[in-house]
Amino acid sequence: MDRATGDVLGAVGPRLRALRRDRGITLADLAATTGVSESTLSRLESGQRRATLELLLPLARIYDVPLDDLVGAPRTGDPRIHLKPISRFGMTFVPLCRRPGGVHAFKMIIPGRPEPLEPTPQTHEGFEWLYVLDGRLRLVLGERDLALPPGEAAEFDTSLPHWLGSADGAAVELLILFGLQGVRAHVRSGPHP
């Protein structure tokens, strides 16, 4: 085995451990979900067991990441990024990064509607930072009901009931950075000393 291949394979275990911890999943929970024994998962994460497709495929499915990202395989061939949009709650989310764990970036598109939607605030773990690219965003955050024009940003703890929609019925495009609880985006507006 050449050195480059050995380096890629050697980094798989720590990458899997970091991903599991970032997601807040225990080895016991992961074993129950994947059907892979807890001891095998532990040995895989510690580098005492070599990664195989049989072990990695269920992990990629559970973590919802491409297999290439799980193993950190070097990119080859076509350099273009092929983004796969996700449709949820009548909106489109385009993932802008593919690395597991940490802060995730999305472009979010809220379609225009002739009739405004009634807000249905939701909560979940995490912290969100958003920036309005186009359109006017209606952000219901707890008891507050805000309209944000293009160029405005907001950040909030997602354990607070929140809802995003169009403020005027037209389509809205946003950039969203989302992290698990305690992971926040740090934005600087000027030179850093």
mmCIF file of C-alpha atoms in Angstrom:
data_model
loop_
_atom_site.group_PDB
_atom_site.id
_atom_site.type_symbol
_atom_site.label_atom_id
_atom_site.label_comp_id
_atom_site.label_asym_id
_atom_site.label_seq_id
_atom_site.Cartn_x
_atom_site.Cartn_y
_atom_site.Cartn_z
ATOM 1 C CA MET A 1 0.000 0.000 0.000
ATOM 2 C CA ASP A 2 1.424 3.391 -0.940
ATOM 3 C CA ARG A 3 1.817 6.189 1.619
ATOM 4 C CA ALA A 4 -1.057 8.337 0.264
ATOM 5 C CA THR A 5 -3.491 5.413 0.544
ATOM 6 C CA GLY A 6 -2.214 4.626 4.042
ATOM 7 C CA ASP A 7 -2.702 8.271 5.089
ATOM 8 C CA VAL A 8 -6.300 8.307 3.790
ATOM 9 C CA LEU A 9 -7.144 5.008 5.509
ATOM 10 C CA GLY A 10 -5.441 6.101 8.743
ATOM 11 C CA ALA A 11 -7.627 9.202 8.963
ATOM 12 C CA VAL A 12 -10.932 7.293 8.617
ATOM 13 C CA GLY A 13 -11.233 6.273 12.281
ATOM 14 C CA PRO A 14 -10.678 9.742 13.779
ATOM 15 C CA ARG A 15 -13.034 11.219 11.161
ATOM 16 C CA LEU A 16 -15.762 8.714 12.092
ATOM 17 C CA ARG A 17 -15.290 9.392 15.824
ATOM 18 C CA ALA A 18 -15.454 13.183 15.297
ATOM 19 C CA LEU A 19 -18.570 12.849 13.146
ATOM 20 C CA ARG A 20 -20.329 10.663 15.718
ATOM 21 C CA ARG A 21 -19.454 13.026 18.559
ATOM 22 C CA ASP A 22 -20.497 16.107 16.542
ATOM 23 C CA ARG A 23 -23.885 14.469 16.017
ATOM 24 C CA GLY A 24 -24.175 13.592 19.719
ATOM 25 C CA ILE A 25 -24.559 9.856 19.053
ATOM 26 C CA THR A 26 -23.248 7.180 21.429
ATOM 27 C CA LEU A 27 -21.545 4.015 20.211
ATOM 28 C CA ALA A 28 -24.453 2.012 21.650
ATOM 29 C CA ASP A 29 -27.016 4.076 19.709
ATOM 30 C CA LEU A 30 -24.966 3.799 16.509
ATOM 31 C CA ALA A 31 -24.639 0.033 16.944
ATOM 32 C CA ALA A 32 -28.396 -0.322 17.429
ATOM 33 C CA THR A 33 -29.140 1.781 14.339
ATOM 34 C CA THR A 34 -26.571 0.250 11.963
ATOM 35 C CA GLY A 35 -26.555 -3.369 13.143
ATOM 36 C CA VAL A 36 -22.749 -3.179 13.478
ATOM 37 C CA SER A 37 -21.501 -4.271 16.910
ATOM 38 C CA GLU A 38 -20.379 -1.625 19.387
ATOM 39 C CA SER A 39 -16.924 -3.244 19.689
ATOM 40 C CA THR A 40 -16.455 -3.227 15.904
ATOM 41 C CA LEU A 41 -17.429 0.448 15.738
ATOM 42 C CA SER A 42 -15.037 1.253 18.589
ATOM 43 C CA ARG A 43 -12.153 -0.596 16.885
ATOM 44 C CA LEU A 44 -12.977 1.127 13.585
ATOM 45 C CA GLU A 45 -12.857 4.569 15.233
ATOM 46 C CA SER A 46 -9.600 3.802 17.075
ATOM 47 C CA GLY A 47 -7.896 2.539 13.900
ATOM 48 C CA GLN A 48 -7.620 -1.049 15.171
ATOM 49 C CA ARG A 49 -9.970 -2.252 12.430
ATOM 50 C CA ARG A 50 -9.706 -1.433 8.745
ATOM 51 C CA ALA A 51 -12.709 0.253 7.131
ATOM 52 C CA THR A 52 -14.646 -1.846 4.616
ATOM 53 C CA LEU A 53 -17.605 -0.978 2.416
ATOM 54 C CA GLU A 54 -19.736 -3.316 4.531
ATOM 55 C CA LEU A 55 -18.991 -1.124 7.586
ATOM 56 C CA LEU A 56 -18.939 2.289 5.901
ATOM 57 C CA LEU A 57 -22.148 2.102 3.847
ATOM 58 C CA PRO A 58 -24.511 1.962 6.868
ATOM 59 C CA LEU A 59 -22.532 4.768 8.537
ATOM 60 C CA ALA A 60 -22.760 6.972 5.439
ATOM 61 C CA ARG A 61 -26.501 6.348 5.355
ATOM 62 C CA ILE A 62 -26.987 7.162 9.074
ATOM 63 C CA TYR A 63 -24.818 10.308 8.916
ATOM 64 C CA ASP A 64 -26.348 11.311 5.549
ATOM 65 C CA VAL A 65 -22.947 12.043 3.984
ATOM 66 C CA PRO A 66 -21.349 10.775 0.767
ATOM 67 C CA LEU A 67 -19.026 7.808 1.213
ATOM 68 C CA ASP A 68 -16.133 9.864 -0.229
ATOM 69 C CA ASP A 69 -16.558 12.370 2.603
ATOM 70 C CA LEU A 70 -16.573 9.611 5.224
ATOM 71 C CA VAL A 71 -13.193 8.319 4.114
ATOM 72 C CA GLY A 72 -11.751 11.678 3.035
ATOM 73 C CA ALA A 73 -10.947 10.333 -0.401
ATOM 74 C CA PRO A 74 -9.068 12.793 -2.595
ATOM 75 C CA ARG A 75 -11.206 14.310 -5.342
ATOM 76 C CA THR A 76 -10.528 13.031 -8.813
ATOM 77 C CA GLY A 77 -11.914 13.762 -12.241
ATOM 78 C CA ASP A 78 -14.547 16.454 -12.700
ATOM 79 C CA PRO A 79 -13.779 19.422 -10.381
ATOM 80 C CA ARG A 80 -17.340 20.755 -10.519
ATOM 81 C CA ILE A 81 -19.472 20.445 -7.412
ATOM 82 C CA HIS A 82 -22.840 18.843 -8.084
ATOM 83 C CA LEU A 83 -25.176 20.161 -5.404
ATOM 84 C CA LYS A 84 -28.201 18.020 -4.598
ATOM 85 C CA PRO A 85 -31.192 20.130 -3.512
ATOM 86 C CA ILE A 86 -33.360 18.881 -0.649
ATOM 87 C CA SER A 87 -37.077 19.734 -0.477
ATOM 88 C CA ARG A 88 -38.621 20.062 2.991
ATOM 89 C CA PHE A 89 -41.653 21.917 4.300
ATOM 90 C CA GLY A 90 -42.373 23.297 0.802
ATOM 91 C CA MET A 91 -38.916 24.940 0.640
ATOM 92 C CA THR A 92 -35.704 24.025 -1.151
ATOM 93 C CA PHE A 93 -32.390 23.658 0.694
ATOM 94 C CA VAL A 94 -29.159 23.464 -1.309
ATOM 95 C CA PRO A 95 -26.223 22.205 0.814
ATOM 96 C CA LEU A 96 -23.170 24.372 0.120
ATOM 97 C CA CYS A 97 -20.667 22.218 1.987
ATOM 98 C CA ARG A 98 -20.179 18.483 2.226
ATOM 99 C CA ARG A 99 -17.990 18.055 5.274
ATOM 100 C CA PRO A 100 -19.448 16.150 8.200
ATOM 101 C CA GLY A 101 -19.912 17.860 11.565
ATOM 102 C CA GLY A 102 -19.435 21.510 12.506
ATOM 103 C CA VAL A 103 -21.336 24.375 10.920
ATOM 104 C CA HIS A 104 -23.311 23.572 7.749
ATOM 105 C CA ALA A 105 -24.062 26.106 5.011
ATOM 106 C CA PHE A 106 -27.242 26.073 2.898
ATOM 107 C CA LYS A 107 -28.895 28.226 0.295
ATOM 108 C CA MET A 108 -32.590 28.200 1.121
ATOM 109 C CA ILE A 109 -35.314 29.100 -1.363
ATOM 110 C CA ILE A 110 -38.827 29.881 -0.143
ATOM 111 C CA PRO A 111 -41.182 29.852 -3.146
ATOM 112 C CA GLY A 112 -43.613 32.688 -3.794
ATOM 113 C CA ARG A 113 -47.279 32.071 -2.942
ATOM 114 C CA PRO A 114 -50.424 34.041 -3.767
ATOM 115 C CA GLU A 115 -51.810 33.303 -0.271
ATOM 116 C CA PRO A 116 -49.551 33.892 2.742
ATOM 117 C CA LEU A 117 -48.894 30.859 4.917
ATOM 118 C CA GLU A 118 -49.947 30.786 8.537
ATOM 119 C CA PRO A 119 -46.758 30.568 10.668
ATOM 120 C CA THR A 120 -46.187 27.223 12.357
ATOM 121 C CA PRO A 121 -43.162 27.832 14.624
ATOM 122 C CA GLN A 122 -40.892 24.851 15.291
ATOM 123 C CA THR A 123 -37.994 24.196 17.664
ATOM 124 C CA HIS A 124 -34.943 21.964 17.434
ATOM 125 C CA GLU A 125 -31.415 21.839 18.797
ATOM 126 C CA GLY A 126 -28.870 24.167 17.277
ATOM 127 C CA PHE A 127 -27.972 27.714 16.402
ATOM 128 C CA GLU A 128 -28.787 29.451 13.117
ATOM 129 C CA TRP A 129 -27.385 32.469 11.302
ATOM 130 C CA LEU A 130 -29.157 33.668 8.153
ATOM 131 C CA TYR A 131 -28.602 36.342 5.519
ATOM 132 C CA VAL A 132 -31.336 37.473 3.089
ATOM 133 C CA LEU A 133 -30.043 37.372 -0.493
ATOM 134 C CA ASP A 134 -33.260 38.252 -2.348
ATOM 135 C CA GLY A 135 -36.894 38.945 -1.458
ATOM 136 C CA ARG A 136 -38.331 39.901 1.927
ATOM 137 C CA LEU A 137 -38.156 37.315 4.687
ATOM 138 C CA ARG A 138 -40.763 37.025 7.420
ATOM 139 C CA LEU A 139 -39.084 35.692 10.553
ATOM 140 C CA VAL A 140 -41.322 34.730 13.456
ATOM 141 C CA LEU A 141 -39.068 34.249 16.459
ATOM 142 C CA GLY A 142 -40.805 33.622 19.771
ATOM 143 C CA GLU A 143 -43.197 36.565 20.220
ATOM 144 C CA ARG A 144 -41.429 38.699 17.592
ATOM 145 C CA ASP A 145 -42.629 38.982 13.976
ATOM 146 C CA LEU A 146 -39.948 40.574 11.778
ATOM 147 C CA ALA A 147 -39.588 41.441 8.079
ATOM 148 C CA LEU A 148 -35.997 41.348 6.776
ATOM 149 C CA PRO A 149 -35.112 42.877 3.389
ATOM 150 C CA PRO A 150 -32.138 41.808 1.230
ATOM 151 C CA GLY A 151 -28.837 42.408 2.969
ATOM 152 C CA GLU A 152 -30.134 41.904 6.514
ATOM 153 C CA ALA A 153 -28.981 39.087 8.749
ATOM 154 C CA ALA A 154 -30.293 37.432 11.908
ATOM 155 C CA GLU A 155 -29.007 34.835 14.334
ATOM 156 C CA PHE A 156 -30.864 32.837 16.952
ATOM 157 C CA ASP A 157 -30.927 29.766 19.132
ATOM 158 C CA THR A 158 -33.208 27.264 17.375
ATOM 159 C CA SER A 159 -34.617 26.024 20.685
ATOM 160 C CA LEU A 160 -36.667 29.260 20.516
ATOM 161 C CA PRO A 161 -39.866 28.687 18.444
ATOM 162 C CA HIS A 162 -39.183 30.048 14.954
ATOM 163 C CA TRP A 163 -40.671 30.105 11.464
ATOM 164 C CA LEU A 164 -39.393 31.409 8.114
ATOM 165 C CA GLY A 165 -41.605 32.524 5.233
ATOM 166 C CA SER A 166 -42.181 35.221 2.659
ATOM 167 C CA ALA A 167 -43.109 38.648 4.039
ATOM 168 C CA ASP A 168 -44.951 39.704 0.863
ATOM 169 C CA GLY A 169 -45.824 36.511 -1.053
ATOM 170 C CA ALA A 170 -42.778 36.763 -3.374
ATOM 171 C CA ALA A 171 -39.955 34.197 -3.422
ATOM 172 C CA VAL A 172 -37.156 34.596 -0.861
ATOM 173 C CA GLU A 173 -33.544 33.385 -1.112
ATOM 174 C CA LEU A 174 -31.368 33.036 1.993
ATOM 175 C CA LEU A 175 -27.927 31.915 2.996
ATOM 176 C CA ILE A 176 -28.111 29.870 6.209
ATOM 177 C CA LEU A 177 -25.332 28.692 8.508
ATOM 178 C CA PHE A 178 -26.535 26.070 10.968
ATOM 179 C CA GLY A 179 -24.608 24.442 13.786
ATOM 180 C CA LEU A 180 -25.409 22.135 16.637
ATOM 181 C CA GLN A 181 -26.023 23.638 20.067
ATOM 182 C CA GLY A 182 -23.023 25.704 21.126
ATOM 183 C CA VAL A 183 -21.596 25.987 17.583
ATOM 184 C CA ARG A 184 -22.070 29.541 16.338
ATOM 185 C CA ALA A 185 -20.965 31.421 13.243
ATOM 186 C CA HIS A 186 -18.423 34.162 13.861
ATOM 187 C CA VAL A 187 -18.766 37.053 11.428
ATOM 188 C CA ARG A 188 -16.250 39.899 11.329
ATOM 189 C CA SER A 189 -16.983 43.093 9.446
ATOM 190 C CA GLY A 190 -13.536 44.653 9.455
ATOM 191 C CA PRO A 191 -9.858 43.786 9.517
ATOM 192 C CA HIS A 192 -8.864 41.545 12.385
ATOM 193 C CA PRO A 193 -5.833 42.795 14.362
#
